[in-house]
Short mmCIF file of C-alpha atoms in Angstrom, two decimals:
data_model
loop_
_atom_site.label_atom_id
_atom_site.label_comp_id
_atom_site.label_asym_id
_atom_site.label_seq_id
_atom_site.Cartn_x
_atom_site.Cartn_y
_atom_site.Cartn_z
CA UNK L 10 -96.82 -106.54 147.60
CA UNK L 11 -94.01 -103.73 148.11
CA UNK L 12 -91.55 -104.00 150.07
CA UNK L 13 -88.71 -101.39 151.11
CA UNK L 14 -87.34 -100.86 147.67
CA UNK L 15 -88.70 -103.60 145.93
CA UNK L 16 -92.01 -104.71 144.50
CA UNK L 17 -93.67 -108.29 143.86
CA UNK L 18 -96.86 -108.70 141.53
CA UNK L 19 -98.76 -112.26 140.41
CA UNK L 20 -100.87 -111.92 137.42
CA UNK L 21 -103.40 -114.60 136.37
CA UNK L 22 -105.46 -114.31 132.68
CA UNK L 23 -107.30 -116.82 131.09
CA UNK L 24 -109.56 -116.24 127.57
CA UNK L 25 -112.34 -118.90 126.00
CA UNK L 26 -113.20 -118.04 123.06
CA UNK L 27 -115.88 -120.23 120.43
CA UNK L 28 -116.17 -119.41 116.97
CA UNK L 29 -117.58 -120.35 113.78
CA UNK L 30 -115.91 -119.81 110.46
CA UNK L 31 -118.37 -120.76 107.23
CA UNK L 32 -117.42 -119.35 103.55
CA UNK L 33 -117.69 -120.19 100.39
CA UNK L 34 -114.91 -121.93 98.18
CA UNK L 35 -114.85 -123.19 94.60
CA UNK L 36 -118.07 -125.00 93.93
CA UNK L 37 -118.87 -125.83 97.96
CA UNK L 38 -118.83 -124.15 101.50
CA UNK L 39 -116.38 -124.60 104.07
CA UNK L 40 -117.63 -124.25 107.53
CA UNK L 41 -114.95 -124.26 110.62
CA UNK L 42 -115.98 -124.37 113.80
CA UNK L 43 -113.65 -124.11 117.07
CA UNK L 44 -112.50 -123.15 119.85
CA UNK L 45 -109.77 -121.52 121.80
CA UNK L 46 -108.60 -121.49 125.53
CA UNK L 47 -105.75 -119.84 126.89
CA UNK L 48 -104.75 -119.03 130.66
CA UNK L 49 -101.71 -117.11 131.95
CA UNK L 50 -100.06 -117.07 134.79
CA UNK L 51 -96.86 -114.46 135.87
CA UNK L 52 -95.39 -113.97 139.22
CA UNK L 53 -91.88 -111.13 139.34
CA UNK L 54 -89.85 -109.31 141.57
CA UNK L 55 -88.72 -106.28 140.78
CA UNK L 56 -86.79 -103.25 142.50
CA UNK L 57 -89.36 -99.89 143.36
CA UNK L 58 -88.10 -96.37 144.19
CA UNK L 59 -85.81 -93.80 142.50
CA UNK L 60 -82.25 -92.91 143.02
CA UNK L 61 -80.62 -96.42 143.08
CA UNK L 62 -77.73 -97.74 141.88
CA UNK L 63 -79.48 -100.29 139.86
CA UNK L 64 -82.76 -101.70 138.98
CA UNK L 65 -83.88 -105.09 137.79
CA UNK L 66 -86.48 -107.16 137.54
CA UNK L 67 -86.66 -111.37 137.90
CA UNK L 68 -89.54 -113.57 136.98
CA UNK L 69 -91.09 -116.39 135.64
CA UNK L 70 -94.07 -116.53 133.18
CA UNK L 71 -95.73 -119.56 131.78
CA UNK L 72 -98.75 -120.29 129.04
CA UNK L 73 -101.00 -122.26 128.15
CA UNK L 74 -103.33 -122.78 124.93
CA UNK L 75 -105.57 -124.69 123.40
CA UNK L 76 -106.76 -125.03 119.90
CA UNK L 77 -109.76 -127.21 118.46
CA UNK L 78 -111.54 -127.07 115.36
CA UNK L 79 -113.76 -129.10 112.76
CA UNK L 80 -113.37 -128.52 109.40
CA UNK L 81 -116.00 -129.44 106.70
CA UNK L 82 -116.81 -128.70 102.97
CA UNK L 83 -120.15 -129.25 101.28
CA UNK L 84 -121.57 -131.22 99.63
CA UNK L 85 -118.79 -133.22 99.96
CA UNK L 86 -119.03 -135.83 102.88
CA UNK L 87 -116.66 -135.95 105.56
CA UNK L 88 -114.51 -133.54 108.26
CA UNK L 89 -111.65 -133.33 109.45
CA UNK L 90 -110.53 -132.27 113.70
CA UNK L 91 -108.17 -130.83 114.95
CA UNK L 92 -106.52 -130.39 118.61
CA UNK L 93 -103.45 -128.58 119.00
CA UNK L 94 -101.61 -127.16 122.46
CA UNK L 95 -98.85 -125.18 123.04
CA UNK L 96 -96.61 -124.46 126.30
CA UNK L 97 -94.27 -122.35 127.39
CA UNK L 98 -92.28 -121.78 130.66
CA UNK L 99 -90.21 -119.33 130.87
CA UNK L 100 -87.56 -117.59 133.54
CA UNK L 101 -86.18 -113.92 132.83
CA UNK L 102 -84.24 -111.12 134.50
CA UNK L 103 -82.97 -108.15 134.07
CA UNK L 104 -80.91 -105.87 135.28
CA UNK L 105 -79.37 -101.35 134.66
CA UNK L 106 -76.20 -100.14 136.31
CA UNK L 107 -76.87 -96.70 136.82
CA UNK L 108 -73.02 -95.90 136.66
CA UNK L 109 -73.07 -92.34 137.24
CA UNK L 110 -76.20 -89.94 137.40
CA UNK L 111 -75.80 -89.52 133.45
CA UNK L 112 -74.95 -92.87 132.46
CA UNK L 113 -76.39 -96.41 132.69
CA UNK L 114 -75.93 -99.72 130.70
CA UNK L 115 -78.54 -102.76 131.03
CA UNK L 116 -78.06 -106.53 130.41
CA UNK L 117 -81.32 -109.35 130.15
CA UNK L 118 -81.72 -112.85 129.48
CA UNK L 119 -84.70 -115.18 129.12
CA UNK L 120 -84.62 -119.07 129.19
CA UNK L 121 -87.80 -120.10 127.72
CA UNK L 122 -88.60 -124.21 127.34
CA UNK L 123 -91.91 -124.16 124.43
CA UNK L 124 -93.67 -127.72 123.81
CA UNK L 125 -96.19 -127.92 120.79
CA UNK L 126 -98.03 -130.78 120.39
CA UNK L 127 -101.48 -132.02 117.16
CA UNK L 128 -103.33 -134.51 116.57
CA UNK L 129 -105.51 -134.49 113.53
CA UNK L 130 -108.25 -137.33 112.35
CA UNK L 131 -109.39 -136.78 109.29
CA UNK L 132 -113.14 -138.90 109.19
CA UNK L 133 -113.09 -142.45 108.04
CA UNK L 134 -108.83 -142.66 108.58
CA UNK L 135 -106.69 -142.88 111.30
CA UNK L 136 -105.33 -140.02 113.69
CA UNK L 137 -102.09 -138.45 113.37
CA UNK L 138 -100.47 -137.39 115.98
CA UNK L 139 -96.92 -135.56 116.83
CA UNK L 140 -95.18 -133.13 119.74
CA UNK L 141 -92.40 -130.75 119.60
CA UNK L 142 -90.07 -129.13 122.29
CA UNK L 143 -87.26 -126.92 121.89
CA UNK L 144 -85.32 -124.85 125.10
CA UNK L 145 -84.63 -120.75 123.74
CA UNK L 146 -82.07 -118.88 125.07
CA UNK L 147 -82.51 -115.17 124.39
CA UNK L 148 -80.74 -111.44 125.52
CA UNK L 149 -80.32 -107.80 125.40
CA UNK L 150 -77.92 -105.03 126.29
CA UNK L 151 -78.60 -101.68 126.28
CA UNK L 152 -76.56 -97.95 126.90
CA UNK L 153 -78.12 -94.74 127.47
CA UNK L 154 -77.00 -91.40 128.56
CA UNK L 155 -78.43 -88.30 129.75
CA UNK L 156 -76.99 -85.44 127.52
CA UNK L 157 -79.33 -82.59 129.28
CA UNK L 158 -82.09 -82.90 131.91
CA UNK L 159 -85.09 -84.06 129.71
CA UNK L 160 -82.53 -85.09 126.60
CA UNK L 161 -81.98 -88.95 126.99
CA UNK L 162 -79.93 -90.82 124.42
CA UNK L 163 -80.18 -94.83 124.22
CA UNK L 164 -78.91 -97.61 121.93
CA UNK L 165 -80.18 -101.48 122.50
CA UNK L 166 -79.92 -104.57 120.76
CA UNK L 167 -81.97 -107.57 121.55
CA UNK L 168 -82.93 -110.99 120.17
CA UNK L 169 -86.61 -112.52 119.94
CA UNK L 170 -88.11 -115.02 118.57
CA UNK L 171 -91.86 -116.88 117.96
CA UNK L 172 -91.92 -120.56 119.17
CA UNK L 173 -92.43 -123.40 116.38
CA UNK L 174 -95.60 -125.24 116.61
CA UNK L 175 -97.97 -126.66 114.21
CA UNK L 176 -100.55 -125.90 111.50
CA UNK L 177 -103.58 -124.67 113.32
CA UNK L 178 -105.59 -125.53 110.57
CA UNK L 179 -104.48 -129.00 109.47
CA UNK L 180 -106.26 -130.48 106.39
CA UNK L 181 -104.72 -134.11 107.37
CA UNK L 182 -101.85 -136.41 108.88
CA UNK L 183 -99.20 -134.39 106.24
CA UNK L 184 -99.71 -131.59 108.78
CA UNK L 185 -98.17 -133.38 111.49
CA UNK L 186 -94.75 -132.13 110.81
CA UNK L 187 -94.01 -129.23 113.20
CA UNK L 188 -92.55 -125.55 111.80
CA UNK L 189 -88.97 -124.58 113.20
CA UNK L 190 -88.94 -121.44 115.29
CA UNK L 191 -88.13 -118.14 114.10
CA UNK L 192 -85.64 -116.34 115.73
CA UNK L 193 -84.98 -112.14 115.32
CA UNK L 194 -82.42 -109.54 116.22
CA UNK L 195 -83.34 -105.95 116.53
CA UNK L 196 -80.84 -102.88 116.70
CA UNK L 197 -82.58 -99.83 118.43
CA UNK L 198 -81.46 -95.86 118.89
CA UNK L 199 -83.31 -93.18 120.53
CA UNK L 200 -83.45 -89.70 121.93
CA UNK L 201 -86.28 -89.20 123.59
CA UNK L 202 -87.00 -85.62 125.06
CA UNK L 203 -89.90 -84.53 128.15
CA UNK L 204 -91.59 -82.19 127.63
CA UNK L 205 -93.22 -79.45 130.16
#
């Protein structure tokens, strides 16, 4: 929907996806089969037009997936399954100051809450089971200026990160313990030109 000046979109994705995996290893053959299932959903607000003082954007984004598999190797008897999910909710804005026509500096943050959780059961034992949830807190800044009218210089740094989670491919309980998230920084500089 657009508004005078601003713009607001929804967005809704999901993905199914079956597979089988089956490959030989050592004396036997391993055969995997599983699924995935995903959906998406996104809703923002964001400013529309040219020649403002400042544009932004606000929104708020959230995932989910699922991931199931069997794993089996002949001739040995037995399998092992698998269920795993992951979440994440997640608020964001962000915001450039157009402080003269040649200059502008930008600011962003995201909050973003991630759950994780497995349960594995190997066959003839018991199922495992575990959940993780940790709260991100992640920005940028950015400065760019306009040294000619199609010669642009910028400079941004920003964090990121991947959530933690679990082993999508457990082989038993031991793979209950949940993997830390990563966590990034990257330094950027540019000077892009238009041409024609």
């Amino acid at each position: 929907y657009h508004g005078t000046g601003w713009a607001l979109s929804a967005i809704a994705a999901w993905q199914n996806l079956h597979f089988s995996r089956t490959f030989a290893f050592g004396p036997g053959v391993v055969s995997s089969p599983g699924r995935w299932r995903q959906d998406v959903q996104e809703i923002r607000l964001a400013t529309d037009g040219e020649q403002r003082q400042w544009d932004g954007v606000v929104g708020l984004y959230r995932q989910h997936t699922t991931i199931a598999r069997e794993s089996s190797y002949s001739p040995y008897p037995g399998s092992t399954s698998s269920e795993n999910s992951q979440d994440a909710l997640a608020a964001y804005a962000d915001g450039t100051w157009h402080v003269t026509r040649t200059i502008n500096v930008g600011a962003g943050v995201r909050v973003s809450h991630d759950k994780a959780d497995t349960q594995v059961t190997p066959s003839g034992g018991s199922t495992a089971a575990s959940r993780d949830s940790r709260t991100s807190v992640l920005g940028q800044l950015s400065a760019g200026y306009l040294l000619a009218h199609d010669w642009r210089v910028y400079a941004r740094v920003a964090q990121g990160y991947k959530p933690g989670g679990f082993n999508l491919a457990p082989r038993g309980g031991m793979d209950t313990d949940a993997f830390k998230p990563e966590r990034s920084v990257s330094y950027e500089l540019g000077s892009p030109i238009k041409r024609g």
